[in-house]
PDB file of C-alpha atoms in Angstrom:
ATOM      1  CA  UNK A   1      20.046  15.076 -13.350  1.00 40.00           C
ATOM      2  CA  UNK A   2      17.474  17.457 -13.938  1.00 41.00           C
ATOM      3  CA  UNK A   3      15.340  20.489 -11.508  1.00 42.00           C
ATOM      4  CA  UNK A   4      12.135  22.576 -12.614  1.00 42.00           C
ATOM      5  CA  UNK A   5      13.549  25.229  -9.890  1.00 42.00           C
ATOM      6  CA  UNK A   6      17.378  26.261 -10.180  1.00 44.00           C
ATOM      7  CA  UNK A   7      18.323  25.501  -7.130  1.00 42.00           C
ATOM      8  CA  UNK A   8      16.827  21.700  -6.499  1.00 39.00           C
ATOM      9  CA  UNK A   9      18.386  18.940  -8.222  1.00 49.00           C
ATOM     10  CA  UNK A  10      16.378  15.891  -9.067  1.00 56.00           C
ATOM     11  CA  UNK A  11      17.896  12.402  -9.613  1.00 74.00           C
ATOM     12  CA  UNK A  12      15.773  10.663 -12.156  1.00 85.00           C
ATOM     13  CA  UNK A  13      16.017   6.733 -12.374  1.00 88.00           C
ATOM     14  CA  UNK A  14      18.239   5.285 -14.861  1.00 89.00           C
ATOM     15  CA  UNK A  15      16.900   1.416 -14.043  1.00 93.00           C
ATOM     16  CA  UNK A  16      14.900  -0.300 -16.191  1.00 94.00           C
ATOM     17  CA  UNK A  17      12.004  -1.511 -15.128  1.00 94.00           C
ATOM     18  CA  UNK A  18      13.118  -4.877 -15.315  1.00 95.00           C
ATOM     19  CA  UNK A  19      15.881  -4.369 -13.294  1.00 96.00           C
ATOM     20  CA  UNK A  20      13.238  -2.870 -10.872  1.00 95.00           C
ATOM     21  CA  UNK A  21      10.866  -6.354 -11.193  1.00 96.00           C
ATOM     22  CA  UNK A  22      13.847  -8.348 -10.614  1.00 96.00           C
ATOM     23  CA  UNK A  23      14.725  -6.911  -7.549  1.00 95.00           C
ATOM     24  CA  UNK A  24      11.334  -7.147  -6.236  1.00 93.00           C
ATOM     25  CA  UNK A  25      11.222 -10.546  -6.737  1.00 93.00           C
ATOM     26  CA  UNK A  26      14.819 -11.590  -5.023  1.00 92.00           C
ATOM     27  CA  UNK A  27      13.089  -9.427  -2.253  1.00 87.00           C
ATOM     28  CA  UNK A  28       9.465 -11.359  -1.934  1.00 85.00           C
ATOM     29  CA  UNK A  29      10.771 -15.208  -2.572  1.00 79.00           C
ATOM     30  CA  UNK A  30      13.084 -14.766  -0.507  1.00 75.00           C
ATOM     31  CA  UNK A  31      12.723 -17.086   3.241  1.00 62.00           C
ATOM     32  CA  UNK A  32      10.842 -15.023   5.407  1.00 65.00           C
ATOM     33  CA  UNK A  33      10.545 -12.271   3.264  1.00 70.00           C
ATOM     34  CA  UNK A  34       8.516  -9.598   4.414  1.00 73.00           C
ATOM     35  CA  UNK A  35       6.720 -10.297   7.944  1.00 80.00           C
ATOM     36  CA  UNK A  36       5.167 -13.553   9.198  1.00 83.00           C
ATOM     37  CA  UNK A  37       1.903 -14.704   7.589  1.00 84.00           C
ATOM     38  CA  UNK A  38       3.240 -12.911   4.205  1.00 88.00           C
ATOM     39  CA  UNK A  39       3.953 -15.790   1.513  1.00 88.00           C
ATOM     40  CA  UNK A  40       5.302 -13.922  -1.716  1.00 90.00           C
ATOM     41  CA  UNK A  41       4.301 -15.198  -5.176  1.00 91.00           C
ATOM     42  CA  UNK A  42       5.697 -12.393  -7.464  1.00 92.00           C
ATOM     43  CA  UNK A  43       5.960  -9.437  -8.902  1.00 94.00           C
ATOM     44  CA  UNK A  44       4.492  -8.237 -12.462  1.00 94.00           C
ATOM     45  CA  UNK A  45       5.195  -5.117 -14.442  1.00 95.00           C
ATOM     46  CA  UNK A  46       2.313  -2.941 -15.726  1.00 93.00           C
ATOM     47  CA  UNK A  47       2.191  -0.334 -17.728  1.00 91.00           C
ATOM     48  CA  UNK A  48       2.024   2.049 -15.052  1.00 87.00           C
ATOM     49  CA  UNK A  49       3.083   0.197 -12.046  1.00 93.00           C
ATOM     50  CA  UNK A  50       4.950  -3.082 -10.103  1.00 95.00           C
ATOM     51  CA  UNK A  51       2.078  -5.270  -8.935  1.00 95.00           C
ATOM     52  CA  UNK A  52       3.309  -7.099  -5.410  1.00 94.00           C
ATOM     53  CA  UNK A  53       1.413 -10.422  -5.940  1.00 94.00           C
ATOM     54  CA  UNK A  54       1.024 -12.592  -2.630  1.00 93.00           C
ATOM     55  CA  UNK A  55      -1.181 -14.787   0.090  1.00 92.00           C
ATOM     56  CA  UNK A  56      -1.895 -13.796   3.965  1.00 91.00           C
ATOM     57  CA  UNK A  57      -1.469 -16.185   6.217  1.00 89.00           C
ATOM     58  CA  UNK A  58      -4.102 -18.649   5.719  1.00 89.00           C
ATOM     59  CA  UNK A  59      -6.849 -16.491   3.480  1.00 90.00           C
ATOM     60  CA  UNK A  60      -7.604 -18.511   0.535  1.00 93.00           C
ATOM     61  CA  UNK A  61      -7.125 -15.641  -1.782  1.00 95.00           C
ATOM     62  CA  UNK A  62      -3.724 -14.410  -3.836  1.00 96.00           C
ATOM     63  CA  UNK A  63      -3.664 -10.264  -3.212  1.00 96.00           C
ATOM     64  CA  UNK A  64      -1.486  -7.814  -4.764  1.00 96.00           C
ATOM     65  CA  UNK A  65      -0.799  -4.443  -4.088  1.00 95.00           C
ATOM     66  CA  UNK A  66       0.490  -1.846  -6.926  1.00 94.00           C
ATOM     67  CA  UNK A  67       3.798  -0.047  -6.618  1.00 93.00           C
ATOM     68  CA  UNK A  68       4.335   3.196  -8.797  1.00 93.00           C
ATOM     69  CA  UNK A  69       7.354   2.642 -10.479  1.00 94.00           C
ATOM     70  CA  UNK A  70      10.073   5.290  -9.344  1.00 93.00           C
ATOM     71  CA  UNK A  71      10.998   8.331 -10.877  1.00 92.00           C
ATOM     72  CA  UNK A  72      13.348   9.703  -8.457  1.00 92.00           C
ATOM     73  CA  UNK A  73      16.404   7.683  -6.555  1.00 93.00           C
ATOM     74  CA  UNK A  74      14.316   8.038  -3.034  1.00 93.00           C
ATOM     75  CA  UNK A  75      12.559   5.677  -1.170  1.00 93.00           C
ATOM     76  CA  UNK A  76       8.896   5.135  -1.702  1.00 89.00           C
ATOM     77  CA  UNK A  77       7.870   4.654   2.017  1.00 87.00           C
ATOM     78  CA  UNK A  78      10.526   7.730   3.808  1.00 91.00           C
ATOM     79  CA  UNK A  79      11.245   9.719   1.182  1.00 90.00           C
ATOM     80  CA  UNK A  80      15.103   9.098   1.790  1.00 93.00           C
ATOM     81  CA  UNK A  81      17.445   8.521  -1.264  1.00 94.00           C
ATOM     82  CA  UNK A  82      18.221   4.734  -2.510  1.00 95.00           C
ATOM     83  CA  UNK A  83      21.219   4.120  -4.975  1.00 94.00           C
ATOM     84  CA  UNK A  84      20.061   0.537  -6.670  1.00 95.00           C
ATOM     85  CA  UNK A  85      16.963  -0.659  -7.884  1.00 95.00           C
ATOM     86  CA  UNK A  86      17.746  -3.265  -4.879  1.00 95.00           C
ATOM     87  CA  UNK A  87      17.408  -0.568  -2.393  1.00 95.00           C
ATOM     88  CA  UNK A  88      14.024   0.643  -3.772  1.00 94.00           C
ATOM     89  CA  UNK A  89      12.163  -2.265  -3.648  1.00 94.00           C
ATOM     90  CA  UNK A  90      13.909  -3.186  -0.046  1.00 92.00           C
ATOM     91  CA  UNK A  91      12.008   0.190   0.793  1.00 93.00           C
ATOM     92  CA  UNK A  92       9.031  -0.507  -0.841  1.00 92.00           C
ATOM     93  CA  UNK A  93       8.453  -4.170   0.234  1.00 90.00           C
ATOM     94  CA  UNK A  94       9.678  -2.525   3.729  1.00 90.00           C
ATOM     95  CA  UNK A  95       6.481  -0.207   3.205  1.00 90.00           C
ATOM     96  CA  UNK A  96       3.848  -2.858   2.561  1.00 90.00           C
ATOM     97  CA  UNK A  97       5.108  -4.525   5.316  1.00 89.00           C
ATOM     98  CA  UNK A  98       4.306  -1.902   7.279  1.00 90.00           C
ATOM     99  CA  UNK A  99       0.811  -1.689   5.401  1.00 90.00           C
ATOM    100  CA  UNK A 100       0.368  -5.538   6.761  1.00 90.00           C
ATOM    101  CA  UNK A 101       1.209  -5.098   9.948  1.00 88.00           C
ATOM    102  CA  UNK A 102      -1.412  -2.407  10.572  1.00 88.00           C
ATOM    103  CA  UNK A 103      -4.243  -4.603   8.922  1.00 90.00           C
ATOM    104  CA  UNK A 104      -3.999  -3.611   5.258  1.00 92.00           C
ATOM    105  CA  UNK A 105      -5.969  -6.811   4.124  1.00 92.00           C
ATOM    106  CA  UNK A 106      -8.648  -6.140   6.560  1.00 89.00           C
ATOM    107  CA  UNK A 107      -8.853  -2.055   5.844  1.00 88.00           C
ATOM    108  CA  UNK A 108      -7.961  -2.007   2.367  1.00 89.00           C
ATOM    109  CA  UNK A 109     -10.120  -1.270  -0.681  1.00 92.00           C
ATOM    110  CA  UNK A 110     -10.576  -3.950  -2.658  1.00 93.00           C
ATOM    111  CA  UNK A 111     -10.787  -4.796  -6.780  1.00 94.00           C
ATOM    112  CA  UNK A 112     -10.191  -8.088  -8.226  1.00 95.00           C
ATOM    113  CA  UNK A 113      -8.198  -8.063 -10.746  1.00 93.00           C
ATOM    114  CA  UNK A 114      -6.291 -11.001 -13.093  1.00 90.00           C
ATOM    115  CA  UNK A 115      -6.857 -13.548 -10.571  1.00 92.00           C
ATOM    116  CA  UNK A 116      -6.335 -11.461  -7.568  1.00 93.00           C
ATOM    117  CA  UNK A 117      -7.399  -9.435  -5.007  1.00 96.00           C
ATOM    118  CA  UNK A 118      -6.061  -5.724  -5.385  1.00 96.00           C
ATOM    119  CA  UNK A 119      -5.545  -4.003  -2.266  1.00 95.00           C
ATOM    120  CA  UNK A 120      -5.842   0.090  -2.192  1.00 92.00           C
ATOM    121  CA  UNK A 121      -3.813   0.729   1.183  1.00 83.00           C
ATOM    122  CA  UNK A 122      -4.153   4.362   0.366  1.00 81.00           C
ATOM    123  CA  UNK A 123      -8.300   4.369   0.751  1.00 67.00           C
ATOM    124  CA  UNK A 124     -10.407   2.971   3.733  1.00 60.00           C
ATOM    125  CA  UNK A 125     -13.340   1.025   2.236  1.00 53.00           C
ATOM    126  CA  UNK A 126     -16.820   3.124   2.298  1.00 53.00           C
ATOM    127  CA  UNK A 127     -18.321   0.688   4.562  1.00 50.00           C
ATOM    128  CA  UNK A 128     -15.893   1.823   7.553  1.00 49.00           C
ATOM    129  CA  UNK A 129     -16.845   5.659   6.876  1.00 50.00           C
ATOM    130  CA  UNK A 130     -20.714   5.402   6.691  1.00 50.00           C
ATOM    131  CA  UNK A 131     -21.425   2.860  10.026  1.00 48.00           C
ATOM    132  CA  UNK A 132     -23.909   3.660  12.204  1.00 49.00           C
ATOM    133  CA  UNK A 133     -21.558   5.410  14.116  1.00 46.00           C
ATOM    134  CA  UNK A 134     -19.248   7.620  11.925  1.00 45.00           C
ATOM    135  CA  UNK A 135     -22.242  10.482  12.152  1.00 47.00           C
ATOM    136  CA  UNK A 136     -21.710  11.069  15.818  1.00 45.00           C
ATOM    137  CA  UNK A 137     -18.395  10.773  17.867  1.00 45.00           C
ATOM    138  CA  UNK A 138     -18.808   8.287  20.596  1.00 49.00           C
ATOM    139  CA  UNK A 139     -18.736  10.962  23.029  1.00 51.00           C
ATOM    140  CA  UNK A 140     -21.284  13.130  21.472  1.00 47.00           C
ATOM    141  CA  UNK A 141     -24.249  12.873  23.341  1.00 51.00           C
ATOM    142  CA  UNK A 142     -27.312  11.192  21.929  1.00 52.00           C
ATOM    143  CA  UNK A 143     -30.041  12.901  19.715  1.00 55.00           C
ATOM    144  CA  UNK A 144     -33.035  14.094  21.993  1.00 54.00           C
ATOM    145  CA  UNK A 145     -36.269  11.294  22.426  1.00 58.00           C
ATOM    146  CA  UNK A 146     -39.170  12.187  19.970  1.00 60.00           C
ATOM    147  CA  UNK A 147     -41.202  14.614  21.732  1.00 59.00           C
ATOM    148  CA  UNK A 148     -38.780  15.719  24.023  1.00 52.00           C
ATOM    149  CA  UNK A 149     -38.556  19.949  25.202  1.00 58.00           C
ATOM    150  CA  UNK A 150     -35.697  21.376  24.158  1.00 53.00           C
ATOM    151  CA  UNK A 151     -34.527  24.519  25.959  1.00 53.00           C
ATOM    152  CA  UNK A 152     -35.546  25.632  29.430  1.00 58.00           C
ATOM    153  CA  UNK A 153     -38.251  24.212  31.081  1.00 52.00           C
TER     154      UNK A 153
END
């Protein structure tokens, strides 16, 4: 236990991170692990993070999505405590479901990476904010004709 304010204690994580890999991959290879169309192929520790390694239904690419590893005993989708490594990755392969189900490998940022296509579900890719109609709001009304008066006639 530890707190930078006095009155908020923090539970820090006292699973290793391969006790945290493990987990995530009893989770993912697991029969019907996930949500339909999800086929898990594993999970790999980095430095910095778990990388979720898996295929979409029936896109001919492998795509992974990086997990921070935890710091604190709560969930990394609701925020709500977990008490095993187990629990956490339940939660956070509960989360990219989630992510999939709302058309992560459609929206997602892309980088390819080992082998892999790296989703970003945190980031919309550019391309969706600069169309040709992010400048106006479909209900704004259209830019005047060349020429046209503006003001009172």
């Amino acid at each position: 236990m530890s707190g930078g304010d006095p009155g908020v204690t923090a539970w820090k994580v006292e699973w290793s991170r391969e006790e945290i890999v493990e987990a995530a991959r009893t989770c993912l290879l697991r029969a019907g692990a996930i949500t339909d169309g999800f086929s898990g192929v594993g999970a790999v520790a980095e430095p910095d993070s778990l990388v979720v390694v898996f295929r979409w239904r029936r896109d001919p690419n492998v795509y992974a999505v990086d997990v921070a590893f935890p710091t604190e005993l709560v969930s990394p989708w609701t925020g709500l405590p977990v008490a095993s490594a187990d629990e956490w990755a339940v939660e956070a392969l509960s989360r990219l479901a989630e992510d999939l189900a709302t058309g992560l490998v459609s929206r997602g940022r892309r980088k390819v990476r080992d082998g892999y296509v790296v989703l970003d579900p945190t980031t919309p890719p550019t391309s969706l904010l600069l169309g040709p109609t992010s400048a106006r709001s479909p209900r704004s009304p259209s830019p005047p004709a060349r020429g046209a008066r503006l003001g009172p006639t």
